[in-house]
Short mmCIF file of C-alpha atoms in Angstrom, two decimals:
data_model
loop_
_atom_site.label_atom_id
_atom_site.label_comp_id
_atom_site.label_asym_id
_atom_site.label_seq_id
_atom_site.Cartn_x
_atom_site.Cartn_y
_atom_site.Cartn_z
CA MET J 999 -20.75 -5.55 5.13
CA GLU J 1000 -22.63 -5.36 8.43
CA THR J 1001 -26.24 -6.10 9.26
CA THR J 1002 -28.20 -4.12 11.79
CA LEU J 1003 -31.32 -5.83 13.10
CA LEU J 1004 -34.09 -3.29 13.55
CA HIS J 1005 -37.06 -3.76 15.82
CA SER J 1006 -39.24 -2.44 13.03
CA THR J 1007 -37.95 -5.20 10.81
CA ILE J 1008 -40.05 -7.65 12.76
CA HIS J 1009 -42.72 -5.05 13.25
CA VAL J 1010 -43.15 -4.85 17.01
CA ALA J 1011 -42.78 -1.85 19.26
CA SER J 1012 -40.98 -3.88 21.90
CA PHE J 1013 -39.99 -7.43 22.66
CA PRO J 1014 -41.88 -8.87 25.60
CA SER J 1015 -40.49 -11.56 27.82
CA PRO J 1016 -40.42 -15.12 26.47
CA THR J 1017 -43.55 -15.91 28.48
CA ARG J 1018 -45.55 -13.74 26.11
CA SER J 1019 -46.05 -14.82 22.50
CA ILE J 1020 -46.13 -12.69 19.43
CA ARG J 1021 -46.38 -13.28 15.72
CA LEU J 1022 -43.30 -11.86 14.07
CA LYS J 1023 -42.01 -11.46 10.54
CA ARG J 1024 -38.91 -10.65 8.54
CA VAL J 1025 -39.16 -8.86 5.21
CA ASN J 1026 -36.51 -9.56 2.59
CA SER J 1027 -36.37 -6.03 1.26
CA LEU J 1028 -32.95 -4.65 2.16
CA LYS J 1029 -34.20 -1.11 2.56
CA PRO J 1030 -36.16 -1.65 5.79
CA THR J 1031 -33.95 -4.46 7.01
CA LEU J 1032 -30.48 -2.95 6.79
CA SER J 1033 -29.44 0.20 8.56
CA PHE J 1034 -25.89 1.46 8.95
CA THR J 1035 -24.71 3.86 11.61
CA HIS J 1036 -21.32 4.43 9.99
CA PRO J 1037 -21.34 7.82 8.22
CA VAL J 1038 -19.62 6.43 5.14
CA ILE J 1039 -21.19 3.02 4.76
CA ARG J 1040 -24.66 3.33 3.30
CA PHE J 1041 -27.04 1.09 1.46
CA ASN J 1042 -29.45 2.80 -0.87
CA PHE J 1043 -31.64 -0.02 -2.07
CA LYS J 1044 -33.43 0.52 -5.33
CA PRO J 1045 -35.72 -1.74 -7.36
CA LEU J 1046 -33.84 -4.27 -9.40
CA ASN J 1047 -32.81 -2.76 -12.68
CA TYR J 1048 -30.81 -4.59 -15.27
CA ARG J 1049 -27.41 -3.08 -15.93
CA PRO J 1050 -25.08 -4.91 -18.31
CA VAL J 1051 -21.77 -6.00 -16.89
CA ASN J 1052 -18.95 -4.35 -18.80
CA CYS J 1053 -15.89 -6.48 -19.39
CA LEU J 1054 -12.65 -5.07 -20.68
CA SER J 1055 -11.75 -6.51 -24.03
CA HIS J 1056 -9.04 -5.08 -26.21
CA PRO J 1057 -10.07 -4.72 -29.83
CA HIS J 1058 -6.62 -5.62 -30.99
CA ILE J 1059 -6.62 -9.09 -29.51
CA ASN J 1060 -4.48 -11.22 -31.70
CA HIS J 1061 -6.55 -14.32 -32.27
CA GLN J 1062 -3.77 -15.86 -34.29
CA HIS J 1063 -1.55 -16.39 -31.28
CA HIS J 1064 -1.64 -20.07 -30.54
CA TYR J 1065 1.22 -20.03 -28.07
CA HIS J 1066 2.90 -22.80 -29.93
CA ASP J 1067 6.22 -21.99 -28.38
CA HIS J 1068 6.50 -25.56 -27.15
CA HIS J 1069 6.81 -24.89 -23.49
CA HIS J 1070 8.05 -27.87 -21.65
CA HIS J 1071 4.55 -28.97 -20.90
CA HIS J 1072 2.91 -28.54 -24.27
CA ARG J 1073 1.75 -31.71 -25.89
CA HIS J 1074 2.54 -32.48 -29.50
CA ASN J 1075 -0.35 -34.80 -30.24
CA ASP J 1076 -2.09 -32.20 -32.45
CA CYS J 1077 -0.13 -31.99 -35.70
CA SER J 1078 -2.47 -29.59 -37.49
CA GLU J 1079 -0.20 -26.60 -36.85
CA LEU J 1080 3.15 -28.35 -37.30
CA SER J 1081 5.42 -28.09 -40.31
CA GLY J 1082 6.51 -31.08 -42.38
CA PRO J 1083 9.78 -31.69 -40.50
CA GLN J 1084 7.99 -31.31 -37.18
CA LYS J 1085 5.37 -33.86 -38.21
CA ALA J 1086 8.17 -36.24 -39.12
CA VAL J 1087 9.72 -35.80 -35.67
CA ILE J 1088 6.38 -36.39 -33.96
CA LYS J 1089 5.72 -39.43 -36.13
CA PHE J 1090 9.09 -40.87 -35.14
CA ALA J 1091 8.43 -40.03 -31.48
CA LYS J 1092 5.07 -41.81 -31.61
CA ALA J 1093 6.55 -44.88 -33.28
CA THR J 1094 9.27 -45.18 -30.64
CA ARG J 1095 6.89 -44.33 -27.74
CA TRP J 1096 9.08 -41.31 -27.05
CA LEU J 1097 6.04 -39.04 -27.22
CA ASP J 1098 4.02 -41.17 -24.80
CA LEU J 1099 6.88 -41.23 -22.32
CA ALA J 1100 7.38 -37.46 -22.58
CA ASN J 1101 3.68 -36.77 -22.00
CA PHE J 1102 3.64 -39.18 -19.06
CA LEU J 1103 6.57 -37.40 -17.42
CA ARG J 1104 4.94 -34.00 -18.03
CA GLU J 1105 1.70 -35.05 -16.38
CA HIS J 1106 3.26 -36.35 -13.17
CA LEU J 1107 4.64 -33.54 -11.05
CA GLN J 1108 5.98 -35.96 -8.46
CA LEU J 1109 8.47 -37.38 -10.98
CA CYS J 1110 9.93 -33.95 -11.67
CA CYS J 1111 10.12 -33.28 -7.94
CA CYS J 1112 11.80 -36.65 -7.47
CA ALA J 1113 14.37 -35.75 -10.13
CA ALA J 1114 15.10 -32.44 -8.42
CA ALA J 1115 15.53 -34.26 -5.10
CA LEU J 1116 17.96 -36.74 -6.68
CA PHE J 1117 20.00 -33.91 -8.19
CA LEU J 1118 20.18 -32.19 -4.81
CA ALA J 1119 21.17 -35.46 -3.18
CA ALA J 1120 23.94 -35.88 -5.75
CA ALA J 1121 25.14 -32.35 -4.99
CA ALA J 1122 25.21 -33.14 -1.26
CA CYS J 1123 27.19 -36.38 -1.64
CA PRO J 1124 30.66 -34.77 -1.34
CA TYR J 1125 29.68 -33.32 2.04
CA LEU J 1126 28.05 -36.44 3.48
CA LEU J 1127 29.89 -39.49 2.13
CA PRO J 1128 33.45 -40.78 2.21
CA LYS J 1129 35.46 -40.00 -0.90
CA PRO J 1130 35.43 -43.50 -2.48
CA ALA J 1131 31.61 -43.62 -2.43
CA ILE J 1132 30.95 -40.15 -3.82
CA LYS J 1133 31.41 -40.72 -7.53
CA PRO J 1134 29.51 -44.03 -7.84
CA LEU J 1135 26.53 -42.75 -5.88
CA GLN J 1136 26.47 -39.45 -7.77
CA ASN J 1137 26.49 -41.27 -11.09
CA ALA J 1138 23.64 -43.51 -9.92
CA PHE J 1139 21.54 -40.53 -8.88
CA LEU J 1140 22.23 -38.72 -12.16
CA ALA J 1141 21.50 -41.80 -14.26
CA VAL J 1142 18.03 -42.03 -12.71
CA ALA J 1143 17.22 -38.32 -12.49
CA PHE J 1144 18.43 -36.99 -15.83
CA PRO J 1145 15.99 -38.98 -18.01
CA LEU J 1146 13.07 -37.82 -15.86
CA VAL J 1147 13.64 -34.22 -16.96
CA GLY J 1148 15.59 -34.75 -20.17
CA VAL J 1149 13.14 -36.88 -22.17
CA SER J 1150 10.50 -34.19 -22.59
CA ALA J 1151 13.08 -31.40 -22.91
CA SER J 1152 14.89 -33.17 -25.74
CA LEU J 1153 11.64 -33.83 -27.63
CA ASP J 1154 10.52 -30.20 -27.29
CA ALA J 1155 13.91 -28.89 -28.41
CA LEU J 1156 14.06 -31.24 -31.39
CA THR J 1157 10.52 -30.30 -32.45
CA ASP J 1158 11.32 -26.58 -32.23
CA ILE J 1159 14.51 -27.00 -34.24
CA ALA J 1160 12.62 -28.99 -36.88
CA GLY J 1161 10.23 -26.06 -37.15
CA GLY J 1162 13.07 -23.58 -37.60
CA LYS J 1163 12.73 -22.13 -34.11
CA VAL J 1164 15.65 -21.41 -31.84
CA ASN J 1165 14.21 -19.97 -28.63
CA ILE J 1166 15.00 -19.92 -24.93
CA HIS J 1167 13.70 -23.46 -24.48
CA VAL J 1168 16.01 -24.80 -27.18
CA LEU J 1169 18.94 -22.92 -25.67
CA MET J 1170 18.17 -24.31 -22.21
CA ALA J 1171 18.03 -27.86 -23.58
CA PHE J 1172 21.29 -27.38 -25.48
CA ALA J 1173 22.97 -26.04 -22.38
CA ALA J 1174 21.73 -28.90 -20.21
CA PHE J 1175 22.87 -31.63 -22.58
CA ALA J 1176 26.11 -29.77 -23.30
CA SER J 1177 26.92 -29.98 -19.61
CA ILE J 1178 27.03 -33.77 -19.91
CA PHE J 1179 29.86 -33.61 -22.46
CA MET J 1180 31.63 -31.09 -20.25
CA GLY J 1181 31.52 -33.49 -17.31
CA ASN J 1182 29.11 -31.29 -15.35
CA SER J 1183 25.90 -33.23 -15.79
CA LEU J 1184 24.79 -32.32 -12.26
CA GLU J 1185 24.57 -28.62 -13.12
CA GLY J 1186 22.76 -29.37 -16.38
CA GLY J 1187 20.29 -31.65 -14.64
CA LEU J 1188 19.54 -29.04 -12.00
CA LEU J 1189 19.01 -26.50 -14.78
CA LEU J 1190 16.42 -28.71 -16.48
CA ALA J 1191 14.74 -29.63 -13.20
CA MET J 1192 14.41 -25.98 -12.21
CA PHE J 1193 13.08 -25.12 -15.66
CA ASN J 1194 10.52 -27.93 -15.59
CA LEU J 1195 9.39 -27.14 -12.06
CA ALA J 1196 8.96 -23.47 -12.97
CA HIS J 1197 6.70 -24.34 -15.90
CA ILE J 1198 4.75 -26.87 -13.86
CA ALA J 1199 4.21 -24.27 -11.16
CA GLU J 1200 3.23 -21.69 -13.78
CA GLU J 1201 0.60 -24.00 -15.24
CA PHE J 1202 -0.64 -24.93 -11.77
CA PHE J 1203 -1.08 -21.33 -10.66
CA THR J 1204 -2.62 -20.39 -13.99
CA SER J 1205 -5.16 -23.20 -13.67
CA ARG J 1206 -5.96 -22.01 -10.14
CA ALA J 1207 -6.62 -18.57 -11.57
CA MET J 1208 -9.19 -20.06 -13.96
CA VAL J 1209 -11.36 -21.31 -11.10
CA ASP J 1210 -13.67 -18.28 -11.23
CA VAL J 1211 -14.25 -18.70 -14.96
CA LYS J 1212 -15.03 -22.39 -14.45
CA GLU J 1213 -17.49 -21.50 -11.70
CA LEU J 1214 -19.21 -19.10 -14.08
CA LYS J 1215 -19.54 -21.88 -16.63
CA GLU J 1216 -20.87 -24.27 -14.02
CA ASN J 1217 -23.61 -21.77 -13.15
CA TYR J 1218 -24.98 -22.24 -16.64
CA PRO J 1219 -27.57 -25.05 -16.86
CA ASP J 1220 -27.32 -27.45 -19.76
CA SER J 1221 -31.06 -27.44 -20.30
CA VAL J 1222 -34.05 -25.35 -19.23
CA LEU J 1223 -37.77 -25.90 -18.71
CA VAL J 1224 -39.67 -24.04 -21.43
CA LEU J 1225 -43.42 -23.69 -20.92
CA ASN J 1226 -45.86 -24.62 -23.65
CA VAL J 1227 -47.69 -21.34 -24.27
CA ASP J 1228 -50.15 -20.37 -27.00
CA ASP J 1229 -50.50 -16.69 -27.95
CA ASP J 1230 -48.62 -15.51 -24.84
CA ASN J 1231 -51.45 -16.70 -22.60
CA LEU J 1232 -50.20 -18.72 -19.66
CA PRO J 1233 -52.55 -21.40 -18.30
CA ASP J 1234 -53.30 -21.85 -14.62
CA VAL J 1235 -50.50 -23.06 -12.39
CA SER J 1236 -52.10 -26.50 -12.13
CA ASP J 1237 -52.23 -26.79 -15.92
CA LEU J 1238 -48.66 -25.73 -16.68
CA ALA J 1239 -46.94 -27.97 -19.20
CA TYR J 1240 -43.27 -27.68 -20.01
CA ARG J 1241 -40.52 -29.42 -21.94
CA SER J 1242 -36.77 -29.63 -21.46
CA VAL J 1243 -34.87 -27.61 -24.07
CA PRO J 1244 -31.05 -27.27 -24.43
CA VAL J 1245 -29.98 -23.84 -23.26
CA HIS J 1246 -28.39 -23.12 -26.67
CA ASP J 1247 -31.79 -23.54 -28.34
CA VAL J 1248 -33.79 -21.14 -26.15
CA GLU J 1249 -35.41 -18.50 -28.34
CA VAL J 1250 -36.29 -14.91 -27.53
CA GLY J 1251 -39.84 -14.76 -26.20
CA SER J 1252 -39.79 -18.26 -24.68
CA TYR J 1253 -41.34 -18.66 -21.23
CA ILE J 1254 -38.97 -20.36 -18.80
CA LEU J 1255 -39.72 -21.91 -15.41
CA VAL J 1256 -36.99 -21.30 -12.81
CA GLY J 1257 -37.34 -22.82 -9.35
CA ALA J 1258 -35.55 -22.19 -6.07
CA GLY J 1259 -31.83 -22.90 -6.21
CA GLU J 1260 -31.73 -22.88 -10.01
CA ALA J 1261 -29.80 -20.54 -12.28
CA VAL J 1262 -31.38 -18.20 -14.80
CA PRO J 1263 -30.24 -19.60 -18.18
CA VAL J 1264 -30.42 -16.47 -20.36
CA ASP J 1265 -31.22 -12.80 -19.91
CA CYS J 1266 -34.91 -12.66 -19.03
CA GLU J 1267 -37.74 -10.51 -17.76
CA VAL J 1268 -39.88 -11.63 -14.82
CA TYR J 1269 -43.30 -12.47 -16.20
CA GLN J 1270 -44.86 -14.08 -13.14
CA GLY J 1271 -43.84 -14.67 -9.52
CA THR J 1272 -41.33 -13.10 -7.14
CA ALA J 1273 -38.08 -14.38 -5.71
CA THR J 1274 -34.83 -13.37 -4.09
CA ILE J 1275 -31.89 -13.68 -6.47
CA THR J 1276 -28.15 -13.18 -6.29
CA ILE J 1277 -25.78 -11.98 -9.01
CA GLU J 1278 -22.72 -12.04 -6.77
CA HIS J 1279 -20.68 -14.23 -9.12
CA LEU J 1280 -21.41 -11.83 -12.00
CA THR J 1281 -20.91 -8.39 -10.45
CA GLY J 1282 -19.33 -9.08 -7.06
CA GLU J 1283 -22.34 -7.58 -5.27
CA VAL J 1284 -23.21 -9.77 -2.30
CA LYS J 1285 -26.57 -8.09 -1.71
CA PRO J 1286 -29.50 -10.35 -2.57
CA LEU J 1287 -32.03 -8.65 -4.80
CA GLU J 1288 -35.79 -8.98 -4.89
CA ALA J 1289 -37.00 -9.80 -8.38
CA LYS J 1290 -40.61 -9.01 -9.16
CA VAL J 1291 -42.79 -8.83 -12.25
CA GLY J 1292 -41.26 -6.61 -14.92
CA ASP J 1293 -37.69 -6.74 -13.59
CA ARG J 1294 -34.90 -7.76 -15.95
CA ILE J 1295 -32.53 -10.47 -14.75
CA PRO J 1296 -29.13 -11.26 -16.34
CA GLY J 1297 -28.34 -14.79 -17.39
CA GLY J 1298 -26.41 -16.64 -14.70
CA ALA J 1299 -28.29 -15.08 -11.78
CA ARG J 1300 -29.24 -17.65 -9.15
CA ASN J 1301 -32.71 -17.95 -7.68
CA LEU J 1302 -32.39 -18.24 -3.90
CA ASP J 1303 -36.05 -18.91 -3.22
CA GLY J 1304 -39.44 -18.88 -4.84
CA ARG J 1305 -40.56 -19.87 -8.30
CA MET J 1306 -40.62 -17.55 -11.29
CA ILE J 1307 -41.83 -17.68 -14.85
CA LEU J 1308 -39.41 -15.69 -16.98
CA LYS J 1309 -39.64 -14.44 -20.53
CA ALA J 1310 -36.37 -14.75 -22.47
CA THR J 1311 -35.14 -11.44 -23.87
CA LYS J 1312 -31.87 -12.71 -25.35
CA THR J 1313 -30.51 -15.92 -26.79
CA TRP J 1314 -27.75 -17.96 -25.19
CA ASN J 1315 -25.03 -16.42 -27.39
CA GLU J 1316 -26.11 -12.89 -26.42
CA SER J 1317 -26.68 -13.53 -22.72
CA THR J 1318 -24.66 -11.76 -20.05
CA LEU J 1319 -22.96 -14.81 -18.56
CA ASN J 1320 -21.89 -16.21 -21.92
CA ARG J 1321 -20.43 -12.85 -22.95
CA ILE J 1322 -18.52 -12.56 -19.66
CA VAL J 1323 -16.98 -16.00 -20.10
CA GLN J 1324 -16.06 -15.34 -23.73
CA LEU J 1325 -14.54 -11.93 -23.06
CA THR J 1326 -12.60 -13.26 -20.07
CA GLU J 1327 -11.15 -16.17 -22.03
CA GLU J 1328 -10.22 -13.88 -24.93
CA ALA J 1329 -8.60 -11.39 -22.59
CA GLN J 1330 -6.51 -14.14 -21.03
CA LEU J 1331 -4.97 -14.81 -24.44
CA ASN J 1332 -3.21 -11.47 -24.17
CA LYS J 1333 0.31 -12.10 -22.95
CA PRO J 1334 1.71 -9.76 -20.31
CA LYS J 1335 4.30 -7.22 -21.40
CA LEU J 1336 7.18 -9.24 -19.96
CA GLN J 1337 6.03 -12.42 -21.72
CA ARG J 1338 5.78 -10.61 -25.06
CA TRP J 1339 9.25 -9.18 -24.55
CA LEU J 1340 10.65 -12.59 -23.66
CA ASP J 1341 9.12 -14.11 -26.79
CA GLU J 1342 10.62 -11.41 -28.99
CA PHE J 1343 13.95 -11.00 -27.25
CA GLY J 1344 14.42 -14.63 -26.24
CA GLU J 1345 14.35 -15.99 -29.77
CA GLN J 1346 16.84 -13.41 -31.05
CA TYR J 1347 19.05 -13.86 -28.00
CA SER J 1348 19.04 -17.65 -28.35
CA LYS J 1349 20.01 -17.45 -32.01
CA VAL J 1350 22.90 -15.11 -31.20
CA VAL J 1351 24.19 -17.45 -28.47
CA VAL J 1352 23.95 -20.51 -30.73
CA VAL J 1353 25.75 -18.70 -33.57
CA LEU J 1354 28.50 -17.48 -31.23
CA SER J 1355 28.92 -20.98 -29.79
CA LEU J 1356 29.25 -22.47 -33.27
CA ALA J 1357 31.70 -19.72 -34.21
CA ILE J 1358 33.87 -20.44 -31.17
CA ALA J 1359 33.82 -24.17 -31.89
CA LEU J 1360 34.66 -23.81 -35.60
CA ILE J 1361 36.73 -20.63 -35.83
CA GLY J 1362 38.51 -20.85 -32.47
CA PRO J 1363 41.10 -23.42 -33.65
CA PHE J 1364 42.13 -21.12 -36.53
CA LEU J 1365 42.21 -17.82 -34.61
CA PHE J 1366 43.49 -18.91 -31.21
CA LYS J 1367 45.26 -22.17 -32.10
CA TRP J 1368 42.99 -24.20 -29.81
CA SER J 1369 42.63 -27.88 -30.36
CA PHE J 1370 39.20 -28.87 -31.58
CA ILE J 1371 38.47 -31.56 -28.97
CA GLY J 1372 40.97 -30.63 -26.30
CA THR J 1373 42.80 -32.52 -23.60
CA SER J 1374 42.84 -32.60 -19.84
CA VAL J 1375 45.57 -29.95 -19.94
CA CYS J 1376 44.03 -27.57 -22.46
CA ARG J 1377 40.35 -27.29 -23.17
CA GLY J 1378 39.41 -27.42 -26.84
CA SER J 1379 37.15 -25.12 -28.83
CA VAL J 1380 34.16 -27.46 -28.50
CA TYR J 1381 34.42 -27.40 -24.72
CA ARG J 1382 34.71 -23.62 -24.72
CA ALA J 1383 31.71 -23.30 -27.02
CA LEU J 1384 29.65 -25.51 -24.76
CA GLY J 1385 30.80 -23.47 -21.77
CA LEU J 1386 29.56 -20.28 -23.44
CA MET J 1387 26.20 -21.91 -24.15
CA VAL J 1388 25.80 -23.03 -20.54
CA ALA J 1389 26.88 -19.68 -19.10
CA ALA J 1390 24.59 -17.76 -21.45
CA SER J 1391 21.55 -19.92 -20.71
CA PRO J 1392 18.86 -17.46 -19.55
CA CYS J 1393 17.38 -19.56 -16.77
CA ALA J 1394 16.22 -16.48 -14.82
CA LEU J 1395 14.41 -15.08 -17.86
CA ALA J 1396 12.81 -18.43 -18.59
CA VAL J 1397 11.09 -18.58 -15.20
CA ALA J 1398 10.21 -14.87 -15.01
CA PRO J 1399 6.53 -15.38 -16.09
CA LEU J 1400 6.08 -17.49 -12.95
CA ALA J 1401 5.68 -14.25 -10.99
CA TYR J 1402 2.63 -13.36 -13.07
CA ALA J 1403 1.06 -16.79 -12.60
CA THR J 1404 1.66 -16.67 -8.85
CA ALA J 1405 0.14 -13.19 -8.55
CA ILE J 1406 -2.92 -14.18 -10.59
CA SER J 1407 -3.42 -17.29 -8.45
CA SER J 1408 -3.07 -15.31 -5.23
CA CYS J 1409 -5.72 -12.86 -6.41
CA ALA J 1410 -8.00 -15.71 -7.49
CA ARG J 1411 -7.88 -17.21 -3.98
CA LYS J 1412 -9.05 -13.84 -2.65
CA GLY J 1413 -11.95 -13.70 -5.09
CA ILE J 1414 -10.32 -11.30 -7.56
CA LEU J 1415 -10.47 -12.34 -11.21
CA LEU J 1416 -7.61 -10.87 -13.25
CA LYS J 1417 -8.14 -11.08 -16.98
CA GLY J 1418 -4.54 -11.84 -17.90
CA GLY J 1419 -1.10 -10.69 -16.83
CA GLN J 1420 -1.46 -7.40 -18.71
CA VAL J 1421 -3.64 -6.21 -15.81
CA LEU J 1422 -0.61 -6.38 -13.51
CA ASP J 1423 1.41 -4.39 -16.05
CA ALA J 1424 -1.26 -1.69 -16.00
CA LEU J 1425 -1.38 -1.63 -12.19
CA ALA J 1426 2.36 -0.95 -12.05
CA SER J 1427 1.77 2.54 -13.45
CA CYS J 1428 -1.63 3.11 -11.83
CA HIS J 1429 -1.97 5.97 -9.35
CA THR J 1430 -5.75 6.26 -8.92
CA ILE J 1431 -8.35 3.50 -8.75
CA ALA J 1432 -12.11 4.04 -9.09
CA PHE J 1433 -14.22 1.25 -7.60
CA ASP J 1434 -17.64 0.62 -9.13
CA LYS J 1435 -19.40 -0.26 -5.90
CA THR J 1436 -22.30 1.05 -3.82
CA GLY J 1437 -20.31 3.42 -1.65
CA THR J 1438 -18.08 0.85 0.03
CA LEU J 1439 -15.82 -2.15 -0.51
CA THR J 1440 -16.95 -5.34 1.18
CA THR J 1441 -15.58 -8.72 2.08
CA GLY J 1442 -18.35 -10.51 0.22
CA GLY J 1443 -20.56 -11.44 3.17
CA LEU J 1444 -23.13 -9.93 5.54
CA MET J 1445 -22.07 -9.38 9.14
CA PHE J 1446 -24.40 -8.63 12.04
CA LYS J 1447 -23.55 -5.27 13.60
CA ALA J 1448 -26.16 -4.14 16.12
CA ILE J 1449 -29.82 -4.11 17.15
CA GLU J 1450 -31.45 -0.70 16.95
CA PRO J 1451 -35.13 -0.08 17.76
CA ILE J 1452 -36.32 2.54 15.29
CA TYR J 1453 -38.94 4.00 17.64
CA GLY J 1454 -36.85 3.73 20.77
CA HIS J 1455 -37.36 1.53 23.83
CA TRP J 1456 -41.05 2.19 24.50
CA ILE J 1457 -43.99 0.16 25.73
CA ARG J 1458 -47.64 1.15 26.22
CA SER J 1459 -49.21 1.14 29.67
CA LYS J 1460 -52.92 1.27 30.63
CA LYS J 1461 -52.39 3.93 33.27
CA THR J 1462 -50.00 6.12 31.32
CA HIS J 1463 -49.14 6.77 27.76
CA ASP J 1464 -45.81 5.75 26.25
CA ILE J 1465 -43.15 5.27 28.90
CA SER J 1466 -39.56 4.10 28.87
CA CYS J 1467 -38.93 0.42 28.26
CA CYS J 1468 -38.62 -1.55 31.47
CA ILE J 1469 -37.29 -4.75 29.97
CA PRO J 1470 -33.50 -4.89 30.50
CA ASN J 1471 -32.84 -7.74 28.05
CA CYS J 1472 -34.99 -6.65 25.14
CA GLU J 1473 -32.08 -6.73 22.69
CA LYS J 1474 -31.21 -10.29 23.67
CA GLU J 1475 -34.82 -11.31 23.27
CA ALA J 1476 -35.00 -9.60 19.90
CA LEU J 1477 -31.91 -11.48 18.72
CA ALA J 1478 -33.23 -14.77 20.13
CA VAL J 1479 -36.55 -14.40 18.31
CA ALA J 1480 -34.94 -13.30 15.04
CA ALA J 1481 -32.33 -16.10 15.13
CA ALA J 1482 -34.95 -18.73 15.92
CA MET J 1483 -37.03 -17.62 12.95
CA GLU J 1484 -34.10 -17.37 10.55
CA LYS J 1485 -32.81 -20.88 11.30
CA GLY J 1486 -35.41 -22.17 8.91
CA THR J 1487 -34.17 -20.13 5.93
CA THR J 1488 -31.10 -19.88 3.72
CA HIS J 1489 -31.37 -16.14 3.13
CA PRO J 1490 -28.02 -14.28 3.45
CA ILE J 1491 -29.47 -11.85 6.00
CA GLY J 1492 -30.87 -14.75 7.98
CA ARG J 1493 -27.51 -16.51 7.99
CA ALA J 1494 -25.85 -13.36 9.32
CA VAL J 1495 -28.35 -13.17 12.19
CA VAL J 1496 -27.98 -16.87 13.03
CA ASP J 1497 -24.17 -16.72 12.92
CA HIS J 1498 -24.18 -13.74 15.28
CA SER J 1499 -26.38 -15.56 17.78
CA ILE J 1500 -24.09 -18.59 18.05
CA GLY J 1501 -22.36 -18.81 21.43
CA LYS J 1502 -24.45 -16.07 23.06
CA ASP J 1503 -26.53 -16.50 26.22
CA LEU J 1504 -29.98 -15.94 24.76
CA PRO J 1505 -33.41 -16.77 26.20
CA SER J 1506 -35.17 -19.85 24.91
CA VAL J 1507 -37.74 -19.17 22.21
CA SER J 1508 -40.32 -21.61 20.86
CA ILE J 1509 -41.22 -21.14 17.20
CA ASP J 1510 -44.38 -22.69 15.77
CA ARG J 1511 -46.29 -22.40 12.50
CA PHE J 1512 -43.29 -21.20 10.56
CA GLU J 1513 -44.20 -19.87 7.10
CA TYR J 1514 -41.78 -18.73 4.44
CA PHE J 1515 -42.90 -16.46 1.62
CA PRO J 1516 -40.28 -16.61 -1.17
CA GLY J 1517 -39.11 -13.20 -2.20
CA ARG J 1518 -41.13 -11.49 0.53
CA GLY J 1519 -40.26 -12.72 4.00
CA LEU J 1520 -41.44 -15.10 6.71
CA THR J 1521 -43.87 -15.34 9.60
CA ALA J 1522 -43.91 -17.49 12.70
CA THR J 1523 -45.75 -17.98 15.97
CA VAL J 1524 -43.69 -17.30 19.07
CA ASN J 1525 -44.48 -19.27 22.23
CA GLY J 1526 -47.96 -20.34 21.14
CA ILE J 1527 -49.68 -17.00 20.56
CA GLU J 1528 -50.06 -15.64 17.06
CA VAL J 1529 -50.00 -11.89 16.71
CA LEU J 1530 -49.94 -10.34 13.25
CA LYS J 1531 -48.89 -6.78 12.75
CA ASN J 1532 -47.82 -4.83 9.68
CA ILE J 1533 -47.69 -7.95 7.54
CA PHE J 1534 -46.35 -6.92 4.14
#
């Protein structure tokens, strides 16, 4: 989004040299302030009208999904949803401090990374060390690393089995521990380390994707200032009395005082005062809006300047910001298509693999004359069954949801809030996108583009009528005056002007008697002489 500074914005026909002084102003209304020369990019500013923000929410959201699949980083402290055998396992784990140790290992990413590094070091030993030192050092690395990833995995697997679940996580744990009995503990340890790291990364990226929702919640004040009003008659400003009320207890019809820099707690109507507000974090629109008497403002809007008395039109539960947060959190409960398929297919697949492994271990000696335990010459049925379990372990499927979490996190860093992985599934088959914006897509900030005098470069002479401007640096002087005035404000347009002036060779301008009118504009005296023209 680009800002064009107009000479008419500060209401002078021309900019004299710095030796002459003039009283200048900036008006906050975007209509006279912004002008775009690009044929496509236009700003049609209209009075602030309330338009509800529509959030996608599927009516068939399954609120009974608790995601109690016991991912490797799910705690088991809450026993309300566990079966009797599972509660017994958790009780035993608590008594032996197994649960505390598992939770400690889950919470510390560096320990899992350390385990992965030790496994990789053990794998590199044959290529770096003399033969006599390989086995002892490998065993030392494995003895330290395996518990770091195996403690939580074994507890999760045992809890799932106690609940009658045989899923991908159980199969992965079986395969990892089976590798120990096969003499390949290095491969099993790497399998668990990779699995744990994938889930840690998934949770990390998912939490990064929740930043926008947390910011929305933080924009909600815990309490508001409600004015004491009798019969809808507000007293004089000097006699205003107010009390602090929790935002959840604000009633429709209450009069609320909102100062500069504060957030609007609930959907309101401006009863008194004017101010510049922003609803960027609600709608994505970076344009500041001028709120005046009678305008409706959604809850969560932030007051950039001025002081307003607002009349609540909705309660906290019905306010725009609260509904956005609720709908977003509910939408994020919807698993992406791949995750739903993994949950359905993974459990059936894991059961088939476990049954086949048991069949090979128990029936193999009768059908193929294998020994049950086996020797160094001939592997027994147990070894073969464990080999099948390890080979069939779906490690690639188990970490597949990581792609969704990474994509959601990447979008969140760019300011795009995706309401769950199902959005990515929908985009895969999307051919046309309609953007609900004001004629253009922006980067979320105002950028200074050019200075354009609306009435041309003209000055008035005593001898002649309007003649061509004779000041070669009028644009530099215009920018210098505008930037000097805007340094005293926090308005987005002012910041764009000031940022553009940084590093440029501009004439020195002295600003005195600076006055800021919240929601309207500002005035200042330039170089000692006050000249007022077209003020508001």
